[in-house]
Every structure is written in C-alpha cells, then in structure tokens.
Amino acid sequence: MDKLALDALARFCAEQQRRFDPEAWIGRTAIDGKGIAVVAKYLSMTSWYGHEEQLEGIAADISDLAGFQRELQAAGLDLTKLSAKLRHSIALGQRNKPVSGEAIP
C-alpha cells in the first residue's frame, strides 16, 4: 500500500473513531477492497480505538487468524505504520476539538 493510500485510510479511520458509521466502512470496500475488512479486524482487537463489537461484525468474513494473516498480506498493509498514522490523526483531531459550547472556526 502506498503512502497516499495509507494516509487516506488513517484519516478515514480517525474520522470514524470520532463519528462511527458502519455503512461508511461497508462503502469503503469499493475503494480498499478486502483491506478495509483487515483494518476493521485489527482495530477490533485494539484497546485504544473503540467500537470493537461493531468492527468485529464488519470484519466477520475474516474468521480466523490464519485468514487474517492471508488477508493482511494480500492487502499489503503495514499495520505498524497505519497504527502510528491513525494515533497521530486521532490526537490531532482531539487537540483541535472545540471545548463544549465553543464554535468551530
């Protein structure tokens, strides 16, 4: 997966962490194919992202770890890089989040 695609995927996941929409994940398969299912499965296993049950449902077609590894390799994802970019995007979003009652500039 090239840098632009990884950046776009990290931005999508960061936005979804704040405003989760299962339909957006399903719709993303047109862009990322099975890669989005791999990302959903990965994020469902983290302790820091949230939405674990919903993500597990989205990734239900990846039923076992061996299948997950095959899909991960086929998608060409580097989960370490994705994790770092996503955590950075989430942190930026929270830093730019208005205090309750403040208008968004």
PDB file of C-alpha atoms in Angstrom:
ATOM      1  CA  MET A   1       0.000   0.000   0.000  1.00  0.00           C
ATOM      2  CA  ASP A   2       1.492   3.347  -0.994  1.00  0.00           C
ATOM      3  CA  LYS A   3       1.860   6.350   1.324  1.00  0.00           C
ATOM      4  CA  LEU A   4      -1.110   8.268  -0.121  1.00  0.00           C
ATOM      5  CA  ALA A   5      -3.438   5.299   0.295  1.00  0.00           C
ATOM      6  CA  LEU A   6      -2.185   4.680   3.843  1.00  0.00           C
ATOM      7  CA  ASP A   7      -2.662   8.367   4.743  1.00  0.00           C
ATOM      8  CA  ALA A   8      -6.214   8.339   3.339  1.00  0.00           C
ATOM      9  CA  LEU A   9      -7.028   5.159   5.248  1.00  0.00           C
ATOM     10  CA  ALA A  10      -5.654   6.605   8.506  1.00  0.00           C
ATOM     11  CA  ARG A  11      -7.739   9.785   8.024  1.00  0.00           C
ATOM     12  CA  PHE A  12     -10.855   7.686   7.353  1.00  0.00           C
ATOM     13  CA  CYS A  13     -10.267   5.607  10.489  1.00  0.00           C
ATOM     14  CA  ALA A  14      -9.595   8.696  12.633  1.00  0.00           C
ATOM     15  CA  GLU A  15     -12.849  10.295  11.471  1.00  0.00           C
ATOM     16  CA  GLN A  16     -14.697   7.028  12.113  1.00  0.00           C
ATOM     17  CA  GLN A  17     -13.249   6.818  15.611  1.00  0.00           C
ATOM     18  CA  ARG A  18     -14.925  10.145  16.370  1.00  0.00           C
ATOM     19  CA  ARG A  19     -18.148   9.604  14.357  1.00  0.00           C
ATOM     20  CA  PHE A  20     -18.562   5.890  13.763  1.00  0.00           C
ATOM     21  CA  ASP A  21     -20.797   4.881  10.835  1.00  0.00           C
ATOM     22  CA  PRO A  22     -20.837   1.175   9.927  1.00  0.00           C
ATOM     23  CA  GLU A  23     -22.235   1.993   6.481  1.00  0.00           C
ATOM     24  CA  ALA A  24     -19.160   4.102   5.716  1.00  0.00           C
ATOM     25  CA  TRP A  25     -16.976   1.049   6.398  1.00  0.00           C
ATOM     26  CA  ILE A  26     -19.057  -1.106   4.081  1.00  0.00           C
ATOM     27  CA  GLY A  27     -18.955   1.606   1.422  1.00  0.00           C
ATOM     28  CA  ARG A  28     -15.186   1.818   1.771  1.00  0.00           C
ATOM     29  CA  THR A  29     -14.817  -1.678   0.286  1.00  0.00           C
ATOM     30  CA  ALA A  30     -15.254  -0.075  -3.141  1.00  0.00           C
ATOM     31  CA  ILE A  31     -12.005   1.818  -2.503  1.00  0.00           C
ATOM     32  CA  ASP A  32      -9.953  -0.563  -0.360  1.00  0.00           C
ATOM     33  CA  GLY A  33     -11.479  -3.950  -1.144  1.00  0.00           C
ATOM     34  CA  LYS A  34     -10.698  -6.538   1.490  1.00  0.00           C
ATOM     35  CA  GLY A  35      -8.141  -4.180   3.039  1.00  0.00           C
ATOM     36  CA  ILE A  36     -10.866  -2.373   4.968  1.00  0.00           C
ATOM     37  CA  ALA A  37     -12.002  -5.683   6.489  1.00  0.00           C
ATOM     38  CA  VAL A  38      -8.427  -6.308   7.627  1.00  0.00           C
ATOM     39  CA  VAL A  39      -8.267  -2.847   9.187  1.00  0.00           C
ATOM     40  CA  ALA A  40     -11.640  -3.372  10.900  1.00  0.00           C
ATOM     41  CA  LYS A  41     -10.460  -6.715  12.296  1.00  0.00           C
ATOM     42  CA  TYR A  42      -7.191  -5.189  13.502  1.00  0.00           C
ATOM     43  CA  LEU A  43      -8.907  -2.215  15.158  1.00  0.00           C
ATOM     44  CA  SER A  44     -11.471  -4.513  16.802  1.00  0.00           C
ATOM     45  CA  MET A  45      -8.533  -6.162  18.599  1.00  0.00           C
ATOM     46  CA  THR A  46      -7.007  -2.932  19.936  1.00  0.00           C
ATOM     47  CA  SER A  47      -7.632  -1.446  23.361  1.00  0.00           C
ATOM     48  CA  TRP A  48      -7.373   2.163  22.220  1.00  0.00           C
ATOM     49  CA  TYR A  49      -9.667   2.615  19.199  1.00  0.00           C
ATOM     50  CA  GLY A  50     -13.142   1.698  20.481  1.00  0.00           C
ATOM     51  CA  HIS A  51     -16.154   0.304  18.568  1.00  0.00           C
ATOM     52  CA  GLU A  52     -14.795  -3.230  18.975  1.00  0.00           C
ATOM     53  CA  GLU A  53     -18.081  -5.111  18.574  1.00  0.00           C
ATOM     54  CA  GLN A  54     -19.176  -3.140  15.526  1.00  0.00           C
ATOM     55  CA  LEU A  55     -15.774  -3.536  13.888  1.00  0.00           C
ATOM     56  CA  GLU A  56     -15.791  -7.255  14.617  1.00  0.00           C
ATOM     57  CA  GLY A  57     -19.118  -7.510  12.810  1.00  0.00           C
ATOM     58  CA  ILE A  58     -17.755  -5.591   9.825  1.00  0.00           C
ATOM     59  CA  ALA A  59     -14.767  -7.905   9.668  1.00  0.00           C
ATOM     60  CA  ALA A  60     -16.828 -11.089  10.171  1.00  0.00           C
ATOM     61  CA  ASP A  61     -15.710 -12.519   6.840  1.00  0.00           C
ATOM     62  CA  ILE A  62     -12.212 -12.881   8.284  1.00  0.00           C
ATOM     63  CA  SER A  63     -12.957 -15.727  10.654  1.00  0.00           C
ATOM     64  CA  ASP A  64      -9.585 -16.938  11.891  1.00  0.00           C
ATOM     65  CA  LEU A  65      -6.069 -15.664  12.488  1.00  0.00           C
ATOM     66  CA  ALA A  66      -4.678 -17.565   9.506  1.00  0.00           C
ATOM     67  CA  GLY A  67      -7.308 -15.926   7.308  1.00  0.00           C
ATOM     68  CA  PHE A  68      -6.467 -12.571   8.852  1.00  0.00           C
ATOM     69  CA  GLN A  69      -2.779 -13.048   8.072  1.00  0.00           C
ATOM     70  CA  ARG A  70      -3.545 -14.021   4.462  1.00  0.00           C
ATOM     71  CA  GLU A  71      -5.822 -11.013   4.012  1.00  0.00           C
ATOM     72  CA  LEU A  72      -3.246  -8.755   5.647  1.00  0.00           C
ATOM     73  CA  GLN A  73      -0.537  -9.918   3.263  1.00  0.00           C
ATOM     74  CA  ALA A  74      -2.869  -9.698   0.259  1.00  0.00           C
ATOM     75  CA  ALA A  75      -3.859  -6.137   1.193  1.00  0.00           C
ATOM     76  CA  GLY A  76      -0.213  -5.103   1.554  1.00  0.00           C
ATOM     77  CA  LEU A  77      -0.915  -3.228   4.795  1.00  0.00           C
ATOM     78  CA  ASP A  78       1.771  -2.271   7.273  1.00  0.00           C
ATOM     79  CA  LEU A  79      -0.250  -2.190  10.493  1.00  0.00           C
ATOM     80  CA  THR A  80       2.599  -0.583  12.433  1.00  0.00           C
ATOM     81  CA  LYS A  81       2.606   2.402  10.072  1.00  0.00           C
ATOM     82  CA  LEU A  82      -1.195   2.542   9.978  1.00  0.00           C
ATOM     83  CA  SER A  83      -1.352   2.458  13.772  1.00  0.00           C
ATOM     84  CA  ALA A  84       1.162   5.314  14.105  1.00  0.00           C
ATOM     85  CA  LYS A  85      -0.581   7.461  11.473  1.00  0.00           C
ATOM     86  CA  LEU A  86      -4.011   6.760  12.922  1.00  0.00           C
ATOM     87  CA  ARG A  87      -2.984   7.566  16.500  1.00  0.00           C
ATOM     88  CA  HIS A  88      -1.439  10.803  15.219  1.00  0.00           C
ATOM     89  CA  SER A  89      -4.633  11.693  13.317  1.00  0.00           C
ATOM     90  CA  ILE A  90      -6.797  10.944  16.364  1.00  0.00           C
ATOM     91  CA  ALA A  91      -4.542  13.060  18.586  1.00  0.00           C
ATOM     92  CA  LEU A  92      -4.706  15.962  16.122  1.00  0.00           C
ATOM     93  CA  GLY A  93      -8.480  15.677  15.967  1.00  0.00           C
ATOM     94  CA  GLN A  94      -8.792  15.725  19.741  1.00  0.00           C
ATOM     95  CA  ARG A  95      -6.400  18.640  20.036  1.00  0.00           C
ATOM     96  CA  ASN A  96      -8.454  20.615  17.507  1.00  0.00           C
ATOM     97  CA  LYS A  97     -11.759  19.584  19.073  1.00  0.00           C
ATOM     98  CA  PRO A  98     -13.658  22.609  20.425  1.00  0.00           C
ATOM     99  CA  VAL A  99     -14.442  22.815  24.115  1.00  0.00           C
ATOM    100  CA  SER A 100     -18.132  22.188  24.769  1.00  0.00           C
ATOM    101  CA  GLY A 101     -20.070  25.281  23.778  1.00  0.00           C
ATOM    102  CA  GLU A 102     -17.275  26.735  21.628  1.00  0.00           C
ATOM    103  CA  ALA A 103     -17.938  27.400  17.991  1.00  0.00           C
ATOM    104  CA  ILE A 104     -15.828  25.605  15.424  1.00  0.00           C
ATOM    105  CA  PRO A 105     -13.794  28.196  13.471  1.00  0.00           C
TER     106      PRO A 105
END
